[in-house]
Coordinates of C-alpha atoms and ligand atoms in Angstrom, one line a residue:
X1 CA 255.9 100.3 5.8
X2 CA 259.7 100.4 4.9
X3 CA 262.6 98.8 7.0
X4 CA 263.9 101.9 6.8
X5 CA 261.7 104.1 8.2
X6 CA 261.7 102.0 11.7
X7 CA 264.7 103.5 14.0
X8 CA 267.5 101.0 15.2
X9 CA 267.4 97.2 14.9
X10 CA 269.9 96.4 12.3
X11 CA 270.5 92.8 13.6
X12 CA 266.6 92.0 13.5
X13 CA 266.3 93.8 9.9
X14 CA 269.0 91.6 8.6
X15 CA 267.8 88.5 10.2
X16 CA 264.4 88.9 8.9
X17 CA 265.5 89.8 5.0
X18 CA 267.9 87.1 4.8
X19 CA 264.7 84.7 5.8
X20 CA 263.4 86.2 2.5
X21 CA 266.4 86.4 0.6
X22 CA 267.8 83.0 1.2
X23 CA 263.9 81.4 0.8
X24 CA 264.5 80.1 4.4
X25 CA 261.0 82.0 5.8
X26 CA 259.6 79.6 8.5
X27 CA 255.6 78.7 8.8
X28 CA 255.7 80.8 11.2
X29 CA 257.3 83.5 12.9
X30 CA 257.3 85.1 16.8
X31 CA 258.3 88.4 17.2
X32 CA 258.5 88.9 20.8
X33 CA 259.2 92.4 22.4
X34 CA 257.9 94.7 25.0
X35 CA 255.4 97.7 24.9
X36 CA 256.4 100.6 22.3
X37 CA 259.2 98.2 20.9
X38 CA 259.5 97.8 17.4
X39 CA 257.6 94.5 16.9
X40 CA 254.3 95.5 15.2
X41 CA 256.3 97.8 12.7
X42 CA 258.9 95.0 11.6
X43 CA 256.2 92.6 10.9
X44 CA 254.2 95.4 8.8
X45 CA 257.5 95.7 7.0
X46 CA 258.5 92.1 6.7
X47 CA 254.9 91.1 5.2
X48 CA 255.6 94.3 3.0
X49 CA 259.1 93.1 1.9
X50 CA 258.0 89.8 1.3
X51 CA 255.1 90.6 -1.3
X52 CA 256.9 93.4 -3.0
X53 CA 257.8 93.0 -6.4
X54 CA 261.0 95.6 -6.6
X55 CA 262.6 94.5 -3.3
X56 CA 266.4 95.0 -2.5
X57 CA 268.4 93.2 -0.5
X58 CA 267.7 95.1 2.6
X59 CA 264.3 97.0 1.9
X60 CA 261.2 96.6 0.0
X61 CA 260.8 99.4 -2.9
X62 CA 257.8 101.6 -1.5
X63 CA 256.7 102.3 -4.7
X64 CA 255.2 99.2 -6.9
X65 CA 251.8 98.6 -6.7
X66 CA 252.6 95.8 -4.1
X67 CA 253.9 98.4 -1.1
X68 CA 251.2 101.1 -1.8
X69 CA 248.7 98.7 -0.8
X70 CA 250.6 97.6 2.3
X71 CA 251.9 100.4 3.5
X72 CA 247.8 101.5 3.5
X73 CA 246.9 98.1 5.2
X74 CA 244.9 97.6 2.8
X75 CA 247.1 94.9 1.1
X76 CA 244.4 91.9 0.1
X77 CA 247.2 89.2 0.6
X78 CA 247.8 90.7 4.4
X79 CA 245.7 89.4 6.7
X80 CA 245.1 90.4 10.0
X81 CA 244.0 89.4 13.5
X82 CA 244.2 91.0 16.5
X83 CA 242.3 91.1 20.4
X84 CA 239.1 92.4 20.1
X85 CA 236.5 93.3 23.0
X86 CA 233.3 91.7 23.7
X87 CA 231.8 88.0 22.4
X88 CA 230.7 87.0 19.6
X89 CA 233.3 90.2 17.7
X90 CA 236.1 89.1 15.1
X91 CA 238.6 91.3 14.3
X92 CA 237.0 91.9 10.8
X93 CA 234.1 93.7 12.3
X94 CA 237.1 96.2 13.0
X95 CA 239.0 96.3 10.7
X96 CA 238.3 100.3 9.7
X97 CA 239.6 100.8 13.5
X98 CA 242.5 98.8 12.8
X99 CA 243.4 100.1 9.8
X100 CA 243.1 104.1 11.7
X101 CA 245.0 103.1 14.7
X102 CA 247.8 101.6 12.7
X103 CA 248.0 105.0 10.4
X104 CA 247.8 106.6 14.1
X105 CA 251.3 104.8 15.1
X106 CA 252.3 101.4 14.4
X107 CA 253.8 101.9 17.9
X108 CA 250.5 101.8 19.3
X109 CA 250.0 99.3 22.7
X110 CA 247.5 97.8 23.6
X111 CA 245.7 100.1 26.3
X112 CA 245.4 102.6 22.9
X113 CA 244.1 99.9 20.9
X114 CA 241.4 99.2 23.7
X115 CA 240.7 103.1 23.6
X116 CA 240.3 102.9 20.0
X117 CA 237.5 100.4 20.1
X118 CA 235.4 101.2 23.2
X119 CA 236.6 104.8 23.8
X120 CA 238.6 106.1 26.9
X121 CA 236.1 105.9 29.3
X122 CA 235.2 102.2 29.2
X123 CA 238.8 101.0 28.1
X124 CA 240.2 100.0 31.6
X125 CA 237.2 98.0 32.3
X126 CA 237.4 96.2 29.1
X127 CA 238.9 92.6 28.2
X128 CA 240.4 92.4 25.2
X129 CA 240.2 89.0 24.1
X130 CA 240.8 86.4 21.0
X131 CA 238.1 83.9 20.4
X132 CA 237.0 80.2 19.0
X133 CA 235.4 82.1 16.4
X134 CA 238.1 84.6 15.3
X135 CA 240.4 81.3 14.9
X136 CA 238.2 79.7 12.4
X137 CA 238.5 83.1 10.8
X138 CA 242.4 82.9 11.2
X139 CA 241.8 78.8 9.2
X140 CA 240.0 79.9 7.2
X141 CA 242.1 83.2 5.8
X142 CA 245.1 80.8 5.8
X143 CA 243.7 78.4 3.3
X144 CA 242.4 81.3 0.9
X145 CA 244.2 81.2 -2.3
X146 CA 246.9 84.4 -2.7
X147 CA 245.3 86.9 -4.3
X148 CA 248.0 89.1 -6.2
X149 CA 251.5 87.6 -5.5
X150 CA 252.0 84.0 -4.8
X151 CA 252.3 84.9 -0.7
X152 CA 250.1 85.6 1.9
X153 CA 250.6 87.2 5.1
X154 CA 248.7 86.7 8.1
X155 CA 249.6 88.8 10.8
X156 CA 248.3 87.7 14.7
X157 CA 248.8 90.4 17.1
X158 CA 249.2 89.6 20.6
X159 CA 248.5 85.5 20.8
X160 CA 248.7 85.8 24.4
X161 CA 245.3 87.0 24.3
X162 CA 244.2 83.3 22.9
X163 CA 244.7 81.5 25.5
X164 CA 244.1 77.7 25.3
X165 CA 242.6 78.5 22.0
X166 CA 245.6 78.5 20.4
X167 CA 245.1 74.8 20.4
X168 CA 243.3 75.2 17.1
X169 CA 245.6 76.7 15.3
X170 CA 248.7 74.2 16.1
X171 CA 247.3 72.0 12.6
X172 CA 247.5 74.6 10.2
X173 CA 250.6 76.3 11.7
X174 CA 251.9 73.0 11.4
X175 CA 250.8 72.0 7.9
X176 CA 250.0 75.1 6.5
X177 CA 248.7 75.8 2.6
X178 CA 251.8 76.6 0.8
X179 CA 253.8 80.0 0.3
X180 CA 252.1 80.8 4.0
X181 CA 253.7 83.0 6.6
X182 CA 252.0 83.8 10.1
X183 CA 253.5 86.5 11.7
X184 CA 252.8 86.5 15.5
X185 CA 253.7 89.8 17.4
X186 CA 253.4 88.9 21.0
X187 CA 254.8 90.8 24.1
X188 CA 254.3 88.2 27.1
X189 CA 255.3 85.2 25.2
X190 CA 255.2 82.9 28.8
X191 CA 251.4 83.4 28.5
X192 CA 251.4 82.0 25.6
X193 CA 250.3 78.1 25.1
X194 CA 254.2 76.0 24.8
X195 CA 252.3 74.0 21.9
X196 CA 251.9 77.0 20.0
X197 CA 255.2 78.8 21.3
X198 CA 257.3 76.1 19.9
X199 CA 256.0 75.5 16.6
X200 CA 257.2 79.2 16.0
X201 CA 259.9 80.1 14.8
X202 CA 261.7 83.3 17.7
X203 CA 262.7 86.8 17.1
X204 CA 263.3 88.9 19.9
X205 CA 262.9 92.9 19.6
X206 CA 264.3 94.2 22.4
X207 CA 263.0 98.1 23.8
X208 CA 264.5 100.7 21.8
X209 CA 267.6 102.9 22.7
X210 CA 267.5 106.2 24.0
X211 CA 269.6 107.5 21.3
X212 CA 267.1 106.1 19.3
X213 CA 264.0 107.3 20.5
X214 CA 265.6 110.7 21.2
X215 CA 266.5 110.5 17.2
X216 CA 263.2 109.9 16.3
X217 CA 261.7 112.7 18.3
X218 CA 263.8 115.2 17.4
X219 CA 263.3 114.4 13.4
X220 CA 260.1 113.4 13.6
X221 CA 258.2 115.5 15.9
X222 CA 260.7 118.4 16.3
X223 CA 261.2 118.2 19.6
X224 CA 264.6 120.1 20.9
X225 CA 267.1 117.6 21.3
X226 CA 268.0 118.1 25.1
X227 CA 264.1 117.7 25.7
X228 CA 264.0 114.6 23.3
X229 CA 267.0 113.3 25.5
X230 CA 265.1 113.7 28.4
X231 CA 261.8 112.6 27.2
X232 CA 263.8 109.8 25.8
X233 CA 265.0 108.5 29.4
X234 CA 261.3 108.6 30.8
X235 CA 260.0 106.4 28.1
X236 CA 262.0 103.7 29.2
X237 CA 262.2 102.6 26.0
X238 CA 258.5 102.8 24.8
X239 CA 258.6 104.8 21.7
X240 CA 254.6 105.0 21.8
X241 CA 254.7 106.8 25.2
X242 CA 257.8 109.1 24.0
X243 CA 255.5 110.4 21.2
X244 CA 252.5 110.6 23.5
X245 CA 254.5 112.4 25.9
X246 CA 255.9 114.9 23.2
X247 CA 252.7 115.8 21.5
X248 CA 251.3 117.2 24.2
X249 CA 253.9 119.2 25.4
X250 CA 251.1 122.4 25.8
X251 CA 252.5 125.7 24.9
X252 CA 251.8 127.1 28.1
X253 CA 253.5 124.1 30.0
X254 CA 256.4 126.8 31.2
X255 CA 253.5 129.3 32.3
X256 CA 251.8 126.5 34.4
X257 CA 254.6 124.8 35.6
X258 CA 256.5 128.5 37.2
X259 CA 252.8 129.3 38.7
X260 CA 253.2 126.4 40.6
X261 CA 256.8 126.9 41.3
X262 CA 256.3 130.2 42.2
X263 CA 253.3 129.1 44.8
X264 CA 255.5 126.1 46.0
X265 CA 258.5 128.8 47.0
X266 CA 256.0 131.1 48.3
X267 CA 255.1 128.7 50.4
X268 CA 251.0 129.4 50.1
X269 CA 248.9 126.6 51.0
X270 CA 245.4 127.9 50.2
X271 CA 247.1 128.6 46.6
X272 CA 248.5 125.3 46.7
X273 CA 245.6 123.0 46.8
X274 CA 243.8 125.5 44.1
X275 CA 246.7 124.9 41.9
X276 CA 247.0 121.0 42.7
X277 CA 242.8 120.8 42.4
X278 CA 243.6 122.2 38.5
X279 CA 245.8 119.6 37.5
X280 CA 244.1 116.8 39.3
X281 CA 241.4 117.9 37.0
X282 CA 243.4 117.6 33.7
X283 CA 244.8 114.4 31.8
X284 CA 246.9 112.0 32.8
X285 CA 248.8 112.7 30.3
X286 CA 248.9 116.4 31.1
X287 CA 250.2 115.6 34.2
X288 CA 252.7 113.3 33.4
X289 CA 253.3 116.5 31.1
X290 CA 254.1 118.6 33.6
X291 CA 256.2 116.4 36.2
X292 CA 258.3 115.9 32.8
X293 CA 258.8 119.3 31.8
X294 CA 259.8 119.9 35.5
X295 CA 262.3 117.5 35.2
X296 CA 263.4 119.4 32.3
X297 CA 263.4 122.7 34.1
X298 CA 265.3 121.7 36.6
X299 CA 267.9 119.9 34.4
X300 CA 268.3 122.9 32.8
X301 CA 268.5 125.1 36.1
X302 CA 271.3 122.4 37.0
X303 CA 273.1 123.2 34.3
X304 CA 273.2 126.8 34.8
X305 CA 274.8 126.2 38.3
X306 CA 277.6 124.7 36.6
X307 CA 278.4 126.1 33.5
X308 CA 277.3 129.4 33.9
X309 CA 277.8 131.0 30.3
X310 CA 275.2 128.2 28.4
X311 CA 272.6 128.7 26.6
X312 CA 269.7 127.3 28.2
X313 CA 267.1 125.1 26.5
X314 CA 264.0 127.3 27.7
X315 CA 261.2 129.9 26.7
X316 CA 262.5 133.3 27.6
X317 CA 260.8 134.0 31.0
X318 CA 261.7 130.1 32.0
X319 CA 265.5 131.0 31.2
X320 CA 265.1 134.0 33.6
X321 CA 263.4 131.7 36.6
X322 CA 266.1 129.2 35.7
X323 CA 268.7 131.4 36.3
X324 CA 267.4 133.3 39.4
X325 CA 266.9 129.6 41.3
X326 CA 270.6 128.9 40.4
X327 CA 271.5 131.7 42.6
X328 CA 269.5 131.2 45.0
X329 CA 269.2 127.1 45.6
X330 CA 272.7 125.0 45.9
X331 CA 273.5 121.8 44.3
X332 CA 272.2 119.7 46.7
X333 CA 268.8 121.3 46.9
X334 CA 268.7 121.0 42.8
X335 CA 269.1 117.8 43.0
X336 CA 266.7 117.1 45.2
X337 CA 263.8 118.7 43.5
X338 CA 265.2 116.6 40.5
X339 CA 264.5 113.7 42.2
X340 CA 261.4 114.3 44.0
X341 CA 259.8 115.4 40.4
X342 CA 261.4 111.7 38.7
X343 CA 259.6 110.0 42.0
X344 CA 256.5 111.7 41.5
X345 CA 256.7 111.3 37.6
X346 CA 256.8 107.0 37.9
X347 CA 254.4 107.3 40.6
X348 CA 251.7 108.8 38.4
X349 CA 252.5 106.0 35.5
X350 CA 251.6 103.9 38.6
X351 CA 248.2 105.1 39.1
X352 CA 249.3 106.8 42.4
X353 CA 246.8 108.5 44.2
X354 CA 247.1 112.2 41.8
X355 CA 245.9 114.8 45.0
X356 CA 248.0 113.2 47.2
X357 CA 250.5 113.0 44.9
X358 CA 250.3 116.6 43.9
X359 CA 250.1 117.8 47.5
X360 CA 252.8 115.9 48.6
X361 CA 255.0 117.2 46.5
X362 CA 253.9 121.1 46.9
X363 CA 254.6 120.7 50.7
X364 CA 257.9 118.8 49.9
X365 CA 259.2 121.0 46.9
X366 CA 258.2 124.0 49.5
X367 CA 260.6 122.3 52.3
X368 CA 263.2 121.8 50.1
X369 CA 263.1 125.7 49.3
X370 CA 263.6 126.8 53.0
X371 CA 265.7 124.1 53.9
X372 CA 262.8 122.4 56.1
X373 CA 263.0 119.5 54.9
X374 CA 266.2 118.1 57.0
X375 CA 265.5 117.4 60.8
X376 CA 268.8 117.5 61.7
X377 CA 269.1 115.4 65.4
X378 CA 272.2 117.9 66.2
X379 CA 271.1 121.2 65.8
X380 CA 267.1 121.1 66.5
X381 CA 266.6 117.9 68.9
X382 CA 263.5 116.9 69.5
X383 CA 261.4 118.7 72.2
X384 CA 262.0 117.7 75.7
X385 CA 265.3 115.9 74.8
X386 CA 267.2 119.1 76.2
X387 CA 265.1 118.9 79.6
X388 CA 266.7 115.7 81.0
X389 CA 268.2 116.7 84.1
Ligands
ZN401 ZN1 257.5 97.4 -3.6

């Protein structure tokens, strides 16, 4: 992969090209960033940039021979290694996996990468781990002659996962074969052995902007920009979840989303634990879905109550809910909804309880319609506070 097609970063990018440029590239490198940063794709494109044979002083070409192979993984002078699950498995014995998740998103995490190996259902009870024999695989790789260009690349995702068997590796890191580069893409770098840690040389890759995620959302996967902004915030910064989050956006999310709106307002309980039952039974990522697109909704609905001639950012019969509510609910009582949705929406990332959750929220979102939901010491005291003679 190019430089270029990685959003934001400019500091890192030129850091990491001058290395190149100036012959200054370290045994070994550390790029050390949190989930859905940047970290994974910046090394593919370093180890890409280094082995191409039309680079430029900021990118590799994407065309020779060179970048068609990596930008396929498939590059024989690219090594990789990464945490794998169960013992006696090195990550060759998955390498077609790799090679898929990687042409899935090079944003991937590693709860995906977990998925991708044992399937969703076993994932969360699954170590992923790095072991003594996957680091006389890592020796051995290092001390194979280059195939094609003079370099090779060896690329170690997440060494946290090695524990105190990163003690093997310290000699060749130290004295490795010439024209060598390691490439470590860690995210928790404190569990990571000091030995190992300081024979590397450090690049931190922070989270990525909201301007940039919402960018890459909006050209990449078309979402509308006031949804990509929004979408954008939630992330937190994890472009992996951003994407996640805006491929599946369901084309009915409006429909299911007013139901339950329209049930909340009503204020019917029987066809509030029907409706809650439904989307306890669906995804997690449906439901974080559907808090989100809330959140939007309601954004939207604010919007209307202040600027009253704007176009809104909603399906037809949305726009017409939207702008009923703005008549009917006040700013404050937006605002609440707003932040009872955002609660409810990092609750869920949180492995809250989902009925709970759900319910809760029904019987709040329904107080918040009738006003209910302020016991006001002044106007409605508490039974038998009034009887004191
Ligand atoms: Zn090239």
């Amino acid at each position: 992969m190019q430089f270029s097609t990685i959003p934001g970063y400019a500091k890192q990018k030129l850091n990491l090209t001058q290395l190149v440029q100036e012959e200054r590239l370290p045994h070994a490198l550390l790029l050390a960033g949190p989930e859905g940063s940047g970290k994974l794709a910046l090394a593919l494109a370093l180890a890409q940039y280094v082995l191409c044979r039309n680079r430029t002083a900021d990118d590799s070409c994407g065309t020779c021979p060179s970048c068609s192979k990596a930008a396929r993984f498939i590059h024989p002078d690219i090594h990789f290694s990464f945490p794998v699950i169960g013992s006696n498995v090195v990550s060759d014995m998955h390498l077609a996996e790799w090679r898929r998740a990687l042409s899935y998103s090079v944003w991937m995490d590693k709860h995906y990468w977990a998925m991708a190996l044992v399937g969703e259902k076993d994932s969360g009870n699954k170590q992923l781990n790095i072991n003594k024999d996957e680091c006389h695989k890592i020796i051995q790789k290092l001390s194979l002659k280059s195939f094609e260009s003079g370099y090779k690349v060896l690329i170690q995702w997440l060494p946290e996962h090695l524990g105190n068997e990163a003690n093997r590796l310290l000699k060749i890191i130290e004295e490795p074969p010439a024209k060598t580069l390691v490439i470590f893409v860690a995210e928790q770098t404190e569990q990571i052995l000091p030995t190992l840690l300081s024979r590397c040389q450090l690049v931190k890759v922070p989270a990525f902007g909201h301007k940039e995620i919402g960018q890459y959302l909006s050209d990449k996967h078309g979402v509308p920009e006031s949804e990509a902004e929004t979408l954008a915030f939630m992330s937190e910064g994890n472009l992996f979840e951003a994407i996640q989050m805006a491929e599946s956006r369901t084309t009915n999310e409006a429909g299911i989303f007013l139901e339950w709106l329209r049930t909340c307002y009503k204020g019917l309980v029987g066809n509030m634990l029907e409706q809650v039952d439904l989307l306890c039974e669906s995804s997690k990522e449906a439901q974080k879905q559907f808090l989100f697109y809330g959140i939007h909704f309601f954004g939207e609905v604010l919007k209307q109550k202040y600027v009253k001639t704007l176009h809104l950012q909603l399906q037809v019969d949305a726009a017409k809910t939207a702008e009923n509510l703005s008549g009917i609910l006040d700013v404050d009582q937006i605002d609440r909804m707003l932040q009872l949705l955002n609660d409810r929406f990092f609750y869920i990332e949180r492995n809250a309880n989902e009925k709970l959750l759900f319910l809760d929220l029904s019987i709040k979102m329904k107080k918040i319609f009738r006003r209910e939901d302020f016991v006001d010491i002044f106007e409605s005291p508490l039974p038998g506070v009034l009887n004191i003679k």
